[in-house]
CSV table of C-alpha atoms in Angstrom, one decimal:
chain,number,residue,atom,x,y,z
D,2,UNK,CA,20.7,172.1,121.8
D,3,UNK,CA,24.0,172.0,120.1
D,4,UNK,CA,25.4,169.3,122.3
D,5,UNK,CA,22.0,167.3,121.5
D,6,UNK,CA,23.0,167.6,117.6
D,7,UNK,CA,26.4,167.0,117.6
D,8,UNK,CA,25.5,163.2,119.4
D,9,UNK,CA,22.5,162.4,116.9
D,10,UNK,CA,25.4,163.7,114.0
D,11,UNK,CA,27.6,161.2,115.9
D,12,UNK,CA,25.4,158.5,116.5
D,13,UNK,CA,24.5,158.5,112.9
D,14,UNK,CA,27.8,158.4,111.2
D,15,UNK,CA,28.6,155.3,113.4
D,16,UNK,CA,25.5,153.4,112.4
D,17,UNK,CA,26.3,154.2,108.9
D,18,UNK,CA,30.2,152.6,109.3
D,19,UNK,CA,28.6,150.0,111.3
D,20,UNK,CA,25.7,148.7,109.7
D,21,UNK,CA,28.1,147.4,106.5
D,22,UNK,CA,30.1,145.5,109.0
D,23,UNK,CA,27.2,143.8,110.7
D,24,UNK,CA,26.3,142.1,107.1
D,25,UNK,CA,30.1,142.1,106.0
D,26,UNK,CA,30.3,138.3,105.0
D,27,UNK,CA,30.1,137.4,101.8
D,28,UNK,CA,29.8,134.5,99.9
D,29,UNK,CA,33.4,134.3,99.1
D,30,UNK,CA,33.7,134.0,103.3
D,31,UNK,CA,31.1,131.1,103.4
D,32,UNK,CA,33.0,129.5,100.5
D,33,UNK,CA,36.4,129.6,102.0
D,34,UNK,CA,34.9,128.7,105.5
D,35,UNK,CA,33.0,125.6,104.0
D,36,UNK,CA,36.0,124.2,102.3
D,37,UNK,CA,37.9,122.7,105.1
D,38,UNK,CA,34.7,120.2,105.9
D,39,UNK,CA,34.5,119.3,102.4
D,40,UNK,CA,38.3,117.9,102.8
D,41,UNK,CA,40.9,115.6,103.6
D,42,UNK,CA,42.4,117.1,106.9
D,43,UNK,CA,45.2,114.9,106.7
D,44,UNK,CA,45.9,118.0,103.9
D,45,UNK,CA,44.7,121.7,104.9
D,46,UNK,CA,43.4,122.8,102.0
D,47,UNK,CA,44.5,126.6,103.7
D,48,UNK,CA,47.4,125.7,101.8
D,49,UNK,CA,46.1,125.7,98.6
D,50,UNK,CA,44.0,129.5,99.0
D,51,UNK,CA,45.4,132.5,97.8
D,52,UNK,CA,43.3,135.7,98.5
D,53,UNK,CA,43.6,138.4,97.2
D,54,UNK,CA,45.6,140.2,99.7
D,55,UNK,CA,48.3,137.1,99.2
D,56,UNK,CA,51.6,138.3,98.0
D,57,UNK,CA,51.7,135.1,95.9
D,58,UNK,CA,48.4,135.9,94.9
D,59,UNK,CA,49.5,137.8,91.3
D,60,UNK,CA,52.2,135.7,90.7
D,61,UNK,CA,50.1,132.5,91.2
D,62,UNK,CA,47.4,134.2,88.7
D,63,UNK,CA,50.0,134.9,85.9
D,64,UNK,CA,52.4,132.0,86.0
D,65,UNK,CA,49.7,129.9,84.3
D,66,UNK,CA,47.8,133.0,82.4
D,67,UNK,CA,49.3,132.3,78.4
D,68,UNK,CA,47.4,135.0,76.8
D,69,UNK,CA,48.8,138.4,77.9
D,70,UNK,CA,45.8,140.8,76.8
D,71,UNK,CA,43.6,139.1,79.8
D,72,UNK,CA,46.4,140.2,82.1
D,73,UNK,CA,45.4,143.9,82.5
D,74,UNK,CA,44.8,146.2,85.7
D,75,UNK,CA,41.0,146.1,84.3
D,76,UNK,CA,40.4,142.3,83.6
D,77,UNK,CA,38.1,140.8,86.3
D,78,UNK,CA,40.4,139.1,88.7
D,79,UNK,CA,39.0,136.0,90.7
D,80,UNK,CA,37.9,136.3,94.3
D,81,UNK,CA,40.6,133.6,95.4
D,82,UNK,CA,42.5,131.1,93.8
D,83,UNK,CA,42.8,127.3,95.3
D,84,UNK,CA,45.7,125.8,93.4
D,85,UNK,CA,44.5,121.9,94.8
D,86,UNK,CA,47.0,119.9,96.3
D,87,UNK,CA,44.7,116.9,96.8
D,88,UNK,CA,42.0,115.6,94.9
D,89,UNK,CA,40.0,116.3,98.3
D,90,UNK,CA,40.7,119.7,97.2
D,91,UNK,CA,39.1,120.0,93.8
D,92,UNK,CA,36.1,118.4,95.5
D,93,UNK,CA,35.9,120.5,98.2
D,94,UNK,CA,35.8,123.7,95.8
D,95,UNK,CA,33.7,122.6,93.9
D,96,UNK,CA,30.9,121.5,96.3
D,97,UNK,CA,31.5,125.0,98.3
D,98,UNK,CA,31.5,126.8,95.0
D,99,UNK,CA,28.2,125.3,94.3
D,100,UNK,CA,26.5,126.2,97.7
D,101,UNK,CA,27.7,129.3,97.7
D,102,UNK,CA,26.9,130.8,94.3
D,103,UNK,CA,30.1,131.4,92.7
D,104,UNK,CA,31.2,130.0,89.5
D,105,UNK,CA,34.4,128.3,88.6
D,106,UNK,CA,36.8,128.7,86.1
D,107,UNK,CA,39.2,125.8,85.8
D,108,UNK,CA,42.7,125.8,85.2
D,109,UNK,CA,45.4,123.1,84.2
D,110,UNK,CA,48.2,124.7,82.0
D,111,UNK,CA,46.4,128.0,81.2
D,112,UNK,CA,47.1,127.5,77.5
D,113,UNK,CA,43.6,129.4,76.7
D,114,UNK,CA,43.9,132.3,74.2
D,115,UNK,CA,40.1,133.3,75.3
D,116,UNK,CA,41.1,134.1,79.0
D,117,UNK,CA,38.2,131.0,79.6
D,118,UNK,CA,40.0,129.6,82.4
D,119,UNK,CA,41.1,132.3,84.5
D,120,UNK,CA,38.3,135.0,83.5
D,121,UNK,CA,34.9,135.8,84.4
D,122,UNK,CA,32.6,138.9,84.3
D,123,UNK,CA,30.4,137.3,87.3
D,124,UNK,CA,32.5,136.4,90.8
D,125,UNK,CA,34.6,134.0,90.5
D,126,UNK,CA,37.1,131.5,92.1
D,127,UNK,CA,39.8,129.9,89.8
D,128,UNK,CA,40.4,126.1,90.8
D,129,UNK,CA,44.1,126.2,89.9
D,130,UNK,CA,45.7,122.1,89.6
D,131,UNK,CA,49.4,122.6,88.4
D,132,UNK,CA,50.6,121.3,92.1
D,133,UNK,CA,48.1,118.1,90.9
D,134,UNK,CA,50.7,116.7,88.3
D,135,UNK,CA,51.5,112.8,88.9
D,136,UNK,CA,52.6,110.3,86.3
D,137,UNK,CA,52.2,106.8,86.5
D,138,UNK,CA,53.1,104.8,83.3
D,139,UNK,CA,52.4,100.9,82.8
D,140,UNK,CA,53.9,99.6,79.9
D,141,UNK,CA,52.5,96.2,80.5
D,142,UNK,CA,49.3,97.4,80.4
D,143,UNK,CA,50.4,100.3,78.1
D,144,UNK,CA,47.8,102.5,79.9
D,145,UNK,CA,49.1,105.7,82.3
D,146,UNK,CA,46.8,107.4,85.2
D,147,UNK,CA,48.1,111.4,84.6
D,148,UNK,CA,46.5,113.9,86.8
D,149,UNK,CA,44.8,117.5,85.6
D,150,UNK,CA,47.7,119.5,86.2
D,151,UNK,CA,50.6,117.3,84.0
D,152,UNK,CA,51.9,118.9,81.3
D,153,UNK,CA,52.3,117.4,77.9
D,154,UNK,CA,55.6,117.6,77.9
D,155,UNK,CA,56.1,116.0,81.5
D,156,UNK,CA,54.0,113.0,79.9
D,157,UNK,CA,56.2,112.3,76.4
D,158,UNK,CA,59.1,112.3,79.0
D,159,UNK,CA,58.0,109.7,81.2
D,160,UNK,CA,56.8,107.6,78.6
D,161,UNK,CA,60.3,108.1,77.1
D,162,UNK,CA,62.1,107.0,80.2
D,163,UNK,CA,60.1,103.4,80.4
D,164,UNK,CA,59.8,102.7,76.7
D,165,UNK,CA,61.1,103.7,73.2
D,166,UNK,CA,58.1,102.1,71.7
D,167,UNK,CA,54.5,103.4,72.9
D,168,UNK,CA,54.0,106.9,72.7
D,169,UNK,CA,50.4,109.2,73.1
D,170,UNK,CA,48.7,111.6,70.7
D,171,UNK,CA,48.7,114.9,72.5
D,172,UNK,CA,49.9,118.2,71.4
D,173,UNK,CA,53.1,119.6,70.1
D,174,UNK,CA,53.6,122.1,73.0
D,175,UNK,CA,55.1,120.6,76.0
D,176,UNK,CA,53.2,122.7,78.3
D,177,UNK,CA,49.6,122.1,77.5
D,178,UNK,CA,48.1,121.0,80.8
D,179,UNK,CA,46.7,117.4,80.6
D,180,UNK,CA,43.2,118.6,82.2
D,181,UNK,CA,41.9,121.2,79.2
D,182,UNK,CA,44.1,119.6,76.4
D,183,UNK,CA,42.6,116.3,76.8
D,184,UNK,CA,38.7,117.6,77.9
D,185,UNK,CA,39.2,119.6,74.5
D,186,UNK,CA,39.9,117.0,72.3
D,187,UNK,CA,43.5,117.2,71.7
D,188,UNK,CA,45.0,118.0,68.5
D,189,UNK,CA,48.3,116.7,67.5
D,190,UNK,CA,50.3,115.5,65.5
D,191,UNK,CA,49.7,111.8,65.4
D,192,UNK,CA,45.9,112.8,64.6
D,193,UNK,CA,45.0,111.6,61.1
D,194,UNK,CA,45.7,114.0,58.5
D,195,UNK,CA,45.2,113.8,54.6
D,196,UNK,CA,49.1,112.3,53.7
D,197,UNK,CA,49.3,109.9,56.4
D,198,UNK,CA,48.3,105.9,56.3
D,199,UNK,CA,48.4,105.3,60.0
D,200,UNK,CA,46.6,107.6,62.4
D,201,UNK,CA,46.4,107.4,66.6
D,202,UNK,CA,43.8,110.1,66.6
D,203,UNK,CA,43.1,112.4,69.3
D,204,UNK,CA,43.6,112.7,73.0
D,205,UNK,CA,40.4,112.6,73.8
D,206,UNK,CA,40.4,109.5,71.7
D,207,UNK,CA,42.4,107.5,73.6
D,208,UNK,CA,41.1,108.4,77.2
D,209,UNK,CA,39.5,105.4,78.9
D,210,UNK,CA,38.7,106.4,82.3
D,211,UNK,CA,38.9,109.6,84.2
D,212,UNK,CA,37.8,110.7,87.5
D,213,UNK,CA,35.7,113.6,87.7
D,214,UNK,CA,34.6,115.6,91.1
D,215,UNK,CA,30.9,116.4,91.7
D,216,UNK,CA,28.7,118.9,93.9
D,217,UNK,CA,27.0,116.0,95.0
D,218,UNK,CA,29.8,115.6,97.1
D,219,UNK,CA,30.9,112.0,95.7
D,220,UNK,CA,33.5,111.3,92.7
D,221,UNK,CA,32.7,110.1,89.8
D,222,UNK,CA,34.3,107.6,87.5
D,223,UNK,CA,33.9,107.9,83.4
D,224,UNK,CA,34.2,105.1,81.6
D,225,UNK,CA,35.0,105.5,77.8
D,226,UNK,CA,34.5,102.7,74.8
D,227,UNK,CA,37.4,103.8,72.4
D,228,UNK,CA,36.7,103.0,68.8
């Protein structure tokens, strides 16, 4: 009788360990298995996820986290964070984020004092672009194609290294991230203010095309009419 026990005791504490494990994945394991057929293999997208049991995990999550107070042992930290390498990338994640159920918080230079862009009291996945930060200026045309992840700063310098004459209305800090600066408006100092004659206006003002990723699964170009 006692040996008879001691199995059913046994057999039931396995089932309880076991059972979890049967139904262990989760949608952050869907996500991060949908993602490579969502991109450009020529580019593994593996190495632009950091889990949370990545040693460059933390790091990665405070080099571009600006406002301290979100940076606690009891903020909500994201599931993963995929700091894009490719625009395949931010398409990818955001398609699989989609399917999957889990929001997105967006991140370019981190410059937001709310904690919008790298917190989230539902599960999350931060979609990182400071490794997307290209500048192409064409002073002919005097238009530039900057990607999310440029800084201000990176921008007034390579518009300073092809000409001494255009310049573009952004912010003073030189490491507002092109992405959330511009999408926000972008406040500066060329902007029209009560004393001065000649005004540039915004950012957001001067942007005539962007590219923008969709959970369709297709990009899509904006077109803007500046005034």
């Amino acid at each position: 009788m006692k040996a008879s026990m001691s199995l059913r005791l046994f057999v039931f504490s396995v089932l309880l360990v076991l059972v979890p494990l049967a139904t262990s994945e989760t949608s952050l394991d869907r996500f991060l298995k949908c993602l490579p057929s969502h991109s450009d293999s020529s580019y593994p997208v593996s190495r632009a996820i950091y889990g949370i049991t990545n040693s460059s995990f933390e790091p990665t999550l405070r080099a571009y986290a600006k406002a301290s107070r979100f940076l606690t042992s009891s903020t909500p930290k994201p599931l993963a964070i995929i700091a894009a390498m490719h625009e395949s990338h931010v398409q990818a994640t955001v398609i699989c984020a989609k399917s999957n159920g889990l929001q997105i918080r967006i991140r370019s230079g981190g410059h937001d004092y709310e904690g919008l862009s790298y917190v989230s009291n539902v599960p999350f996945i931060i979609l990182d672009t400071f490794n997307l930060r290209s500048i192409d200026i064409d002073v002919a045309g005097k238009t530039a194609w900057i990607q999310s992840g440029a800084t201000t700063g990176e921008l007034y310098y390579n518009i300073a290294n092809k000409s001494n004459v255009l310049a573009f209305p952004a912010g003073v800090c030189l490491t507002l991230g092109a992405g959330g600066h511009f999408s926000g408006g972008g406040y500066g100092p060329l902007m029209k203010s009560p004393w001065e004659k000649i005004c540039f206006g915004q950012s957001g003002e001067v942007v005539v095309q962007a590219l923008v990723s969709s959970f369709l699964g297709r990009s899509i170009w904006l077109m803007f009419l500046p005034k």
